[in-house]
Amino acid sequence: MSRSRTRRGALAAVAAVALLTITAGPATASPAPAAPPAKGGEVTRIEEQVARDLARSLADPAWRAGLRAGADAGTAQLAPLASRSSAPAARGLAAGVADADRRIAAAKGLGAEPGPLLQVQLADPSMRAALDAGLAPLVAAATADDHARTITAYDTAGRSHLLRTEEIPNRPVYLVDLDSARTTAAGLRVLGAELARQGLGLPVARPAAPAAAGWWATKIDAVEVKDDEEPWFKGDAEMFALVTGFGLDGKVRVDSVDMPYLNNDGTVYRPNQILVNWSNYKYNLADVVLMEDDGDTNYQALATAIAAVLLTIADQGAYIPLVNAVLSAVPASWWTDDPDYVDSWYTLARTSSGRLDGAAANGWLSVSPYFVEQF
């Protein structure tokens, strides 16, 4: 089932999304006369093409049964699932999906191919009854657009159907989406490596510490992000934090923190996760920007853009807020349709503790100081 994510424009809340309805009405309705062109970046276009190809391939009853079995428990990686099937339609699909995985890895700046990236899932568990009744499924690409009033789904003849955003369709729909946990983890590795190459995250040599030494950290005890809906058409997305401050060398430092557990809005998570390693910072203050990957994020481009702005900020012997500098560095494409900025926290100190509300009033963190001892 797709997982909800909250998206905000810079310091502005987005409206809640309603549940959805199918434009065509009952399962026997005719398709819409034409589908609008796919919006978004290269990754979105690739997902749309794979959704169309997958829909056509489901004209093969054996492959349709195989997909049902593979995705019945949740999400399934599409390329491996298709390649394991003996159905002719699945074998033909597998090569195209594998190529799509490679193109997505390139579009997201992930470097060496991180493995299968596209996955498929039934849009809502309630649709299993329609599959049991023999209704032919539609296939759509999961959208990250919170404001979408329609999405395009395809049938086994390749015809398009517009599904409106008012209630869950009464016809089964498979969603093609990214394995965002995998792409975000790979992307943050790229981000960290590029920022380090640019001088924004290099480790600083220190004298050998006593055996009983360690370092102070800020630990996330609890976190919640606000939103109102969990629409069926939304795909997976992953949140991550950018921690910024001045490093021991006097240069701006950016550390990325993956938060793959932060799946659902309105849910309090208690990860006990290290957010800030204070031994990396010169001053007792740092900033945190919470963001998410909606699919079209290019991590190489993001790192380059952030570095271009932050490298111009000089250490003036005191803490300087860096949230606005980070947000101004984010490529313009990130603010199109669905902003990837979630919230931010200023002046986090080593002694900070308790609940801290975000500047955009879109989430909160409960933190505490934590000493990490060396063995």
PDB file of C-alpha atoms in Angstrom, residues 38-274:
ATOM      1  CA  ALA A  38       2.886  13.068 -18.461  1.00  0.00           C
ATOM      2  CA  LYS A  39       4.118  15.848 -16.203  1.00  0.00           C
ATOM      3  CA  GLY A  40       7.307  15.956 -14.247  1.00  0.00           C
ATOM      4  CA  GLY A  41      10.847  14.961 -15.015  1.00  0.00           C
ATOM      5  CA  GLU A  42      12.576  12.095 -16.733  1.00  0.00           C
ATOM      6  CA  VAL A  43      11.872   9.603 -13.955  1.00  0.00           C
ATOM      7  CA  THR A  44       8.147  10.363 -14.121  1.00  0.00           C
ATOM      8  CA  ARG A  45       8.125   9.830 -17.878  1.00  0.00           C
ATOM      9  CA  ILE A  46       9.937   6.509 -17.529  1.00  0.00           C
ATOM     10  CA  GLU A  47       7.456   5.322 -14.889  1.00  0.00           C
ATOM     11  CA  GLU A  48       4.544   6.250 -17.172  1.00  0.00           C
ATOM     12  CA  GLN A  49       6.022   4.246 -20.034  1.00  0.00           C
ATOM     13  CA  VAL A  50       6.612   1.208 -17.829  1.00  0.00           C
ATOM     14  CA  ALA A  51       3.047   1.443 -16.487  1.00  0.00           C
ATOM     15  CA  ARG A  52       1.729   1.405 -20.065  1.00  0.00           C
ATOM     16  CA  ASP A  53       3.945  -1.542 -21.040  1.00  0.00           C
ATOM     17  CA  LEU A  54       3.007  -3.483 -17.922  1.00  0.00           C
ATOM     18  CA  ALA A  55      -0.691  -2.939 -18.599  1.00  0.00           C
ATOM     19  CA  ARG A  56      -0.365  -4.322 -22.127  1.00  0.00           C
ATOM     20  CA  SER A  57       1.583  -7.325 -20.880  1.00  0.00           C
ATOM     21  CA  LEU A  58      -1.264  -8.257 -18.520  1.00  0.00           C
ATOM     22  CA  ALA A  59      -3.305  -9.443 -21.492  1.00  0.00           C
ATOM     23  CA  ASP A  60      -1.349 -12.671 -20.874  1.00  0.00           C
ATOM     24  CA  PRO A  61      -3.431 -14.564 -18.237  1.00  0.00           C
ATOM     25  CA  ALA A  62      -0.434 -16.515 -16.934  1.00  0.00           C
ATOM     26  CA  TRP A  63       1.585 -13.368 -16.324  1.00  0.00           C
ATOM     27  CA  ARG A  64      -1.411 -11.608 -14.791  1.00  0.00           C
ATOM     28  CA  ALA A  65      -1.712 -14.456 -12.298  1.00  0.00           C
ATOM     29  CA  GLY A  66       2.029 -14.291 -11.634  1.00  0.00           C
ATOM     30  CA  LEU A  67       1.872 -10.580 -10.941  1.00  0.00           C
ATOM     31  CA  ARG A  68      -1.057 -11.098  -8.605  1.00  0.00           C
ATOM     32  CA  ALA A  69       0.867 -13.738  -6.664  1.00  0.00           C
ATOM     33  CA  GLY A  70       4.048 -11.665  -6.524  1.00  0.00           C
ATOM     34  CA  ALA A  71       2.419  -8.411  -5.437  1.00  0.00           C
ATOM     35  CA  ASP A  72      -0.347  -9.819  -3.262  1.00  0.00           C
ATOM     36  CA  ALA A  73       1.575  -9.375  -0.015  1.00  0.00           C
ATOM     37  CA  GLY A  74       2.676  -5.812  -0.762  1.00  0.00           C
ATOM     38  CA  THR A  75       5.280  -4.345  -3.077  1.00  0.00           C
ATOM     39  CA  ALA A  76       7.375  -6.449  -5.456  1.00  0.00           C
ATOM     40  CA  GLN A  77      10.415  -5.509  -7.508  1.00  0.00           C
ATOM     41  CA  LEU A  78       9.130  -5.529 -11.060  1.00  0.00           C
ATOM     42  CA  ALA A  79      12.169  -6.568 -13.106  1.00  0.00           C
ATOM     43  CA  PRO A  80      13.046  -9.649 -10.985  1.00  0.00           C
ATOM     44  CA  LEU A  81       9.370 -10.631 -10.780  1.00  0.00           C
ATOM     45  CA  ALA A  82       8.977 -10.479 -14.558  1.00  0.00           C
ATOM     46  CA  SER A  83      12.270 -12.256 -15.261  1.00  0.00           C
ATOM     47  CA  ARG A  84      11.328 -15.196 -13.006  1.00  0.00           C
ATOM     48  CA  SER A  85       8.038 -15.749 -14.826  1.00  0.00           C
ATOM     49  CA  SER A  86       7.784 -18.306 -17.627  1.00  0.00           C
ATOM     50  CA  ALA A  87       4.979 -16.341 -19.318  1.00  0.00           C
ATOM     51  CA  PRO A  88       6.057 -14.938 -22.710  1.00  0.00           C
ATOM     52  CA  ALA A  89       4.632 -11.498 -21.951  1.00  0.00           C
ATOM     53  CA  ALA A  90       6.632 -11.292 -18.719  1.00  0.00           C
ATOM     54  CA  ARG A  91       9.883 -12.234 -20.415  1.00  0.00           C
ATOM     55  CA  GLY A  92       9.317  -9.515 -22.981  1.00  0.00           C
ATOM     56  CA  LEU A  93       8.590  -6.987 -20.269  1.00  0.00           C
ATOM     57  CA  ALA A  94      11.587  -7.856 -18.098  1.00  0.00           C
ATOM     58  CA  ALA A  95      14.222  -6.476 -20.474  1.00  0.00           C
ATOM     59  CA  GLY A  96      12.375  -3.181 -20.866  1.00  0.00           C
ATOM     60  CA  VAL A  97      11.983  -2.753 -17.105  1.00  0.00           C
ATOM     61  CA  ALA A  98      15.663  -3.514 -16.513  1.00  0.00           C
ATOM     62  CA  ASP A  99      16.556  -0.834 -19.063  1.00  0.00           C
ATOM     63  CA  ALA A 100      14.154   1.560 -17.322  1.00  0.00           C
ATOM     64  CA  ASP A 101      15.919   0.870 -14.011  1.00  0.00           C
ATOM     65  CA  ARG A 102      19.250   1.852 -15.593  1.00  0.00           C
ATOM     66  CA  ARG A 103      17.786   5.037 -17.097  1.00  0.00           C
ATOM     67  CA  ILE A 104      16.264   6.017 -13.744  1.00  0.00           C
ATOM     68  CA  ALA A 105      19.593   5.479 -11.976  1.00  0.00           C
ATOM     69  CA  ALA A 106      21.221   7.819 -14.497  1.00  0.00           C
ATOM     70  CA  ALA A 107      18.434  10.410 -14.235  1.00  0.00           C
ATOM     71  CA  LYS A 108      18.736  10.466 -10.441  1.00  0.00           C
ATOM     72  CA  GLY A 109      22.512  10.770 -10.540  1.00  0.00           C
ATOM     73  CA  LEU A 110      23.014   7.505  -8.658  1.00  0.00           C
ATOM     74  CA  GLY A 111      26.214   6.522 -10.421  1.00  0.00           C
ATOM     75  CA  ALA A 112      26.730   2.782 -10.624  1.00  0.00           C
ATOM     76  CA  GLU A 113      23.422   0.980 -11.010  1.00  0.00           C
ATOM     77  CA  PRO A 114      22.049   0.383  -7.491  1.00  0.00           C
ATOM     78  CA  GLY A 115      19.935  -2.623  -8.547  1.00  0.00           C
ATOM     79  CA  PRO A 116      16.219  -2.964  -9.336  1.00  0.00           C
ATOM     80  CA  LEU A 117      14.479   0.359  -8.733  1.00  0.00           C
ATOM     81  CA  LEU A 118      10.946  -0.035 -10.061  1.00  0.00           C
ATOM     82  CA  GLN A 119       8.383  -1.868  -7.997  1.00  0.00           C
ATOM     83  CA  VAL A 120       4.695  -2.673  -8.333  1.00  0.00           C
ATOM     84  CA  GLN A 121       1.896  -2.917  -5.794  1.00  0.00           C
ATOM     85  CA  LEU A 122      -1.870  -3.081  -5.665  1.00  0.00           C
ATOM     86  CA  ALA A 123      -3.074   0.456  -5.010  1.00  0.00           C
ATOM     87  CA  ASP A 124      -5.325  -0.531  -2.109  1.00  0.00           C
ATOM     88  CA  PRO A 125      -5.972  -3.849  -0.314  1.00  0.00           C
ATOM     89  CA  SER A 126      -9.713  -3.438  -0.892  1.00  0.00           C
ATOM     90  CA  MET A 127      -9.084  -4.068  -4.593  1.00  0.00           C
ATOM     91  CA  ARG A 128      -8.265  -7.729  -4.008  1.00  0.00           C
ATOM     92  CA  ALA A 129     -11.972  -8.563  -4.051  1.00  0.00           C
ATOM     93  CA  ALA A 130     -12.287  -7.142  -7.570  1.00  0.00           C
ATOM     94  CA  LEU A 131      -9.309  -9.215  -8.698  1.00  0.00           C
ATOM     95  CA  ASP A 132     -10.914 -12.310  -7.151  1.00  0.00           C
ATOM     96  CA  ALA A 133     -14.069 -11.533  -9.156  1.00  0.00           C
ATOM     97  CA  GLY A 134     -12.039 -11.598 -12.365  1.00  0.00           C
ATOM     98  CA  LEU A 135     -11.995  -7.878 -13.172  1.00  0.00           C
ATOM     99  CA  ALA A 136      -9.045  -6.945 -15.388  1.00  0.00           C
ATOM    100  CA  PRO A 137      -6.700  -4.557 -13.599  1.00  0.00           C
ATOM    101  CA  LEU A 138      -5.543  -1.147 -14.730  1.00  0.00           C
ATOM    102  CA  VAL A 139      -1.957   0.036 -14.269  1.00  0.00           C
ATOM    103  CA  ALA A 140      -0.878   3.561 -13.329  1.00  0.00           C
ATOM    104  CA  ALA A 141       2.363   5.241 -12.364  1.00  0.00           C
ATOM    105  CA  ALA A 142       2.219   6.382  -8.750  1.00  0.00           C
ATOM    106  CA  THR A 143       2.226  10.159  -8.584  1.00  0.00           C
ATOM    107  CA  ALA A 144       3.926  12.395  -6.056  1.00  0.00           C
ATOM    108  CA  ASP A 145       1.595  15.295  -6.844  1.00  0.00           C
ATOM    109  CA  ASP A 146      -0.477  16.062  -3.753  1.00  0.00           C
ATOM    110  CA  HIS A 147      -2.729  18.314  -5.818  1.00  0.00           C
ATOM    111  CA  ALA A 148      -3.489  15.856  -8.606  1.00  0.00           C
ATOM    112  CA  ARG A 149      -7.172  15.702  -9.457  1.00  0.00           C
ATOM    113  CA  THR A 150      -6.696  12.864 -11.932  1.00  0.00           C
ATOM    114  CA  ILE A 151      -4.133  10.225 -12.706  1.00  0.00           C
ATOM    115  CA  THR A 152      -3.828   8.201 -15.899  1.00  0.00           C
ATOM    116  CA  ALA A 153      -4.158   4.423 -15.825  1.00  0.00           C
ATOM    117  CA  TYR A 154      -3.870   1.970 -18.716  1.00  0.00           C
ATOM    118  CA  ASP A 155      -5.713  -1.215 -19.642  1.00  0.00           C
ATOM    119  CA  THR A 156      -4.451  -4.337 -21.417  1.00  0.00           C
ATOM    120  CA  ALA A 157      -5.120  -2.733 -24.812  1.00  0.00           C
ATOM    121  CA  GLY A 158      -2.966   0.261 -23.905  1.00  0.00           C
ATOM    122  CA  ARG A 159      -5.970   2.575 -23.677  1.00  0.00           C
ATOM    123  CA  SER A 160      -5.896   5.331 -21.088  1.00  0.00           C
ATOM    124  CA  HIS A 161      -8.412   5.902 -18.309  1.00  0.00           C
ATOM    125  CA  LEU A 162      -8.526   9.014 -16.154  1.00  0.00           C
ATOM    126  CA  LEU A 163      -8.992   8.264 -12.460  1.00  0.00           C
ATOM    127  CA  ARG A 164     -10.238  11.231 -10.454  1.00  0.00           C
ATOM    128  CA  THR A 165      -9.145  12.192  -6.955  1.00  0.00           C
ATOM    129  CA  GLU A 166     -12.331  11.680  -4.971  1.00  0.00           C
ATOM    130  CA  GLU A 167     -12.567   8.038  -3.921  1.00  0.00           C
ATOM    131  CA  ILE A 168     -10.854   4.709  -4.350  1.00  0.00           C
ATOM    132  CA  PRO A 169     -11.681   3.184  -7.755  1.00  0.00           C
ATOM    133  CA  ASN A 170     -13.966   0.155  -7.858  1.00  0.00           C
ATOM    134  CA  ARG A 171     -11.682  -1.441 -10.426  1.00  0.00           C
ATOM    135  CA  PRO A 172      -8.311  -2.896  -9.357  1.00  0.00           C
ATOM    136  CA  VAL A 173      -5.301  -0.703 -10.089  1.00  0.00           C
ATOM    137  CA  TYR A 174      -1.635  -1.644  -9.909  1.00  0.00           C
ATOM    138  CA  LEU A 175       0.806   1.170  -9.169  1.00  0.00           C
ATOM    139  CA  VAL A 176       4.289   1.333 -10.664  1.00  0.00           C
ATOM    140  CA  ASP A 177       6.587   3.208  -8.318  1.00  0.00           C
ATOM    141  CA  LEU A 178      10.201   3.584  -7.258  1.00  0.00           C
ATOM    142  CA  ASP A 179      11.728   1.559  -4.456  1.00  0.00           C
ATOM    143  CA  SER A 180      12.400   4.837  -2.714  1.00  0.00           C
ATOM    144  CA  ALA A 181      14.184   3.292   0.261  1.00  0.00           C
ATOM    145  CA  ARG A 182      16.798   1.934  -2.158  1.00  0.00           C
ATOM    146  CA  THR A 183      17.033   5.100  -4.266  1.00  0.00           C
ATOM    147  CA  THR A 184      17.277   7.415  -1.267  1.00  0.00           C
ATOM    148  CA  ALA A 185      19.989   5.340   0.397  1.00  0.00           C
ATOM    149  CA  ALA A 186      21.974   5.282  -2.847  1.00  0.00           C
ATOM    150  CA  GLY A 187      21.289   8.978  -3.412  1.00  0.00           C
ATOM    151  CA  LEU A 188      22.500  10.011   0.022  1.00  0.00           C
ATOM    152  CA  ARG A 189      25.737   8.115  -0.595  1.00  0.00           C
ATOM    153  CA  VAL A 190      26.193  10.116  -3.790  1.00  0.00           C
ATOM    154  CA  LEU A 191      25.238  13.330  -1.985  1.00  0.00           C
ATOM    155  CA  GLY A 192      27.706  12.705   0.822  1.00  0.00           C
ATOM    156  CA  ALA A 193      30.544  11.788  -1.523  1.00  0.00           C
ATOM    157  CA  GLU A 194      30.010  14.843  -3.713  1.00  0.00           C
ATOM    158  CA  LEU A 195      29.718  17.230  -0.755  1.00  0.00           C
ATOM    159  CA  ALA A 196      32.913  15.764   0.681  1.00  0.00           C
ATOM    160  CA  ARG A 197      34.627  16.207  -2.688  1.00  0.00           C
ATOM    161  CA  GLN A 198      33.524  19.834  -2.667  1.00  0.00           C
ATOM    162  CA  GLY A 199      34.919  20.282   0.843  1.00  0.00           C
ATOM    163  CA  LEU A 200      31.600  20.375   2.715  1.00  0.00           C
ATOM    164  CA  GLY A 201      31.853  17.149   4.639  1.00  0.00           C
ATOM    165  CA  LEU A 202      35.464  16.102   4.904  1.00  0.00           C
ATOM    166  CA  PRO A 203      36.573  14.408   8.128  1.00  0.00           C
ATOM    167  CA  VAL A 204      38.982  16.454  10.208  1.00  0.00           C
ATOM    168  CA  ALA A 205      42.042  14.820  11.732  1.00  0.00           C
ATOM    169  CA  ARG A 206      42.243  14.993  15.522  1.00  0.00           C
ATOM    170  CA  PRO A 207      44.804  13.918  18.088  1.00  0.00           C
ATOM    171  CA  ALA A 208      44.368  10.433  19.484  1.00  0.00           C
ATOM    172  CA  ALA A 209      41.736  10.466  22.231  1.00  0.00           C
ATOM    173  CA  PRO A 210      41.933   8.649  25.584  1.00  0.00           C
ATOM    174  CA  ALA A 211      40.383   5.193  25.696  1.00  0.00           C
ATOM    175  CA  ALA A 212      37.411   6.449  27.720  1.00  0.00           C
ATOM    176  CA  ALA A 213      36.672   9.327  25.314  1.00  0.00           C
ATOM    177  CA  GLY A 214      33.716   9.637  22.999  1.00  0.00           C
ATOM    178  CA  TRP A 215      31.576  12.332  21.462  1.00  0.00           C
ATOM    179  CA  TRP A 216      28.353  14.156  22.151  1.00  0.00           C
ATOM    180  CA  ALA A 217      25.366  13.710  19.868  1.00  0.00           C
ATOM    181  CA  THR A 218      21.798  14.880  19.556  1.00  0.00           C
ATOM    182  CA  LYS A 219      19.447  11.903  19.441  1.00  0.00           C
ATOM    183  CA  ILE A 220      15.930  11.877  17.975  1.00  0.00           C
ATOM    184  CA  ASP A 221      13.694  10.348  20.614  1.00  0.00           C
ATOM    185  CA  ALA A 222      10.440  10.973  18.717  1.00  0.00           C
ATOM    186  CA  VAL A 223       9.335  12.638  15.496  1.00  0.00           C
ATOM    187  CA  GLU A 224       6.054  13.369  13.734  1.00  0.00           C
ATOM    188  CA  VAL A 225       5.215  14.982  10.402  1.00  0.00           C
ATOM    189  CA  LYS A 226       1.741  16.394   9.824  1.00  0.00           C
ATOM    190  CA  ASP A 227      -0.677  15.777   6.970  1.00  0.00           C
ATOM    191  CA  ASP A 228      -4.313  14.788   6.628  1.00  0.00           C
ATOM    192  CA  GLU A 229      -4.655  11.994   4.070  1.00  0.00           C
ATOM    193  CA  GLU A 230      -3.088   8.773   2.839  1.00  0.00           C
ATOM    194  CA  PRO A 231      -4.338   8.689  -0.766  1.00  0.00           C
ATOM    195  CA  TRP A 232      -4.186   5.416  -2.642  1.00  0.00           C
ATOM    196  CA  PHE A 233      -2.479   6.881  -5.697  1.00  0.00           C
ATOM    197  CA  LYS A 234       0.599   8.174  -3.897  1.00  0.00           C
ATOM    198  CA  GLY A 235       3.787   6.202  -4.215  1.00  0.00           C
ATOM    199  CA  ASP A 236       6.531   5.640  -1.717  1.00  0.00           C
ATOM    200  CA  ALA A 237       8.831   8.518  -0.888  1.00  0.00           C
ATOM    201  CA  GLU A 238      11.710   8.767   1.535  1.00  0.00           C
ATOM    202  CA  MET A 239      12.600  11.532   3.954  1.00  0.00           C
ATOM    203  CA  PHE A 240      16.078  12.622   4.913  1.00  0.00           C
ATOM    204  CA  ALA A 241      17.632  15.441   6.918  1.00  0.00           C
ATOM    205  CA  LEU A 242      20.462  17.778   5.992  1.00  0.00           C
ATOM    206  CA  VAL A 243      22.374  18.901   9.087  1.00  0.00           C
ATOM    207  CA  THR A 244      24.401  22.061   8.504  1.00  0.00           C
ATOM    208  CA  GLY A 245      26.894  24.052  10.499  1.00  0.00           C
ATOM    209  CA  PHE A 246      30.556  25.030  10.472  1.00  0.00           C
ATOM    210  CA  GLY A 247      33.059  22.205  10.605  1.00  0.00           C
ATOM    211  CA  LEU A 248      36.229  22.200  12.663  1.00  0.00           C
ATOM    212  CA  ASP A 249      38.104  23.525   9.617  1.00  0.00           C
ATOM    213  CA  GLY A 250      35.906  26.637   9.527  1.00  0.00           C
ATOM    214  CA  LYS A 251      34.087  25.592   6.365  1.00  0.00           C
ATOM    215  CA  VAL A 252      30.373  24.962   6.085  1.00  0.00           C
ATOM    216  CA  ARG A 253      29.624  21.301   6.677  1.00  0.00           C
ATOM    217  CA  VAL A 254      26.596  19.293   5.493  1.00  0.00           C
ATOM    218  CA  ASP A 255      25.772  15.842   6.855  1.00  0.00           C
ATOM    219  CA  SER A 256      22.875  13.820   5.456  1.00  0.00           C
ATOM    220  CA  VAL A 257      20.763  11.590   7.713  1.00  0.00           C
ATOM    221  CA  ASP A 258      18.491   8.971   6.137  1.00  0.00           C
ATOM    222  CA  MET A 259      15.109   8.578   7.858  1.00  0.00           C
ATOM    223  CA  PRO A 260      13.538   5.591   6.070  1.00  0.00           C
ATOM    224  CA  TYR A 261      11.155   4.832   8.918  1.00  0.00           C
ATOM    225  CA  LEU A 262       9.296   8.152   8.546  1.00  0.00           C
ATOM    226  CA  ASN A 263       6.517   6.680   6.434  1.00  0.00           C
ATOM    227  CA  ASN A 264       3.129   7.944   7.568  1.00  0.00           C
ATOM    228  CA  ASP A 265       1.759  11.304   8.551  1.00  0.00           C
ATOM    229  CA  GLY A 266       0.111  11.729  11.922  1.00  0.00           C
ATOM    230  CA  THR A 267       2.249   8.932  13.350  1.00  0.00           C
ATOM    231  CA  VAL A 268       4.759   9.390  16.156  1.00  0.00           C
ATOM    232  CA  TYR A 269       7.974   7.472  15.498  1.00  0.00           C
ATOM    233  CA  ARG A 270      10.528   6.779  18.207  1.00  0.00           C
ATOM    234  CA  PRO A 271      13.711   5.914  16.282  1.00  0.00           C
ATOM    235  CA  ASN A 272      16.423   6.718  18.873  1.00  0.00           C
ATOM    236  CA  GLN A 273      18.444   7.896  15.887  1.00  0.00           C
ATOM    237  CA  ILE A 274      21.589  10.010  16.008  1.00  0.00           C
TER     238      ILE A 274
END
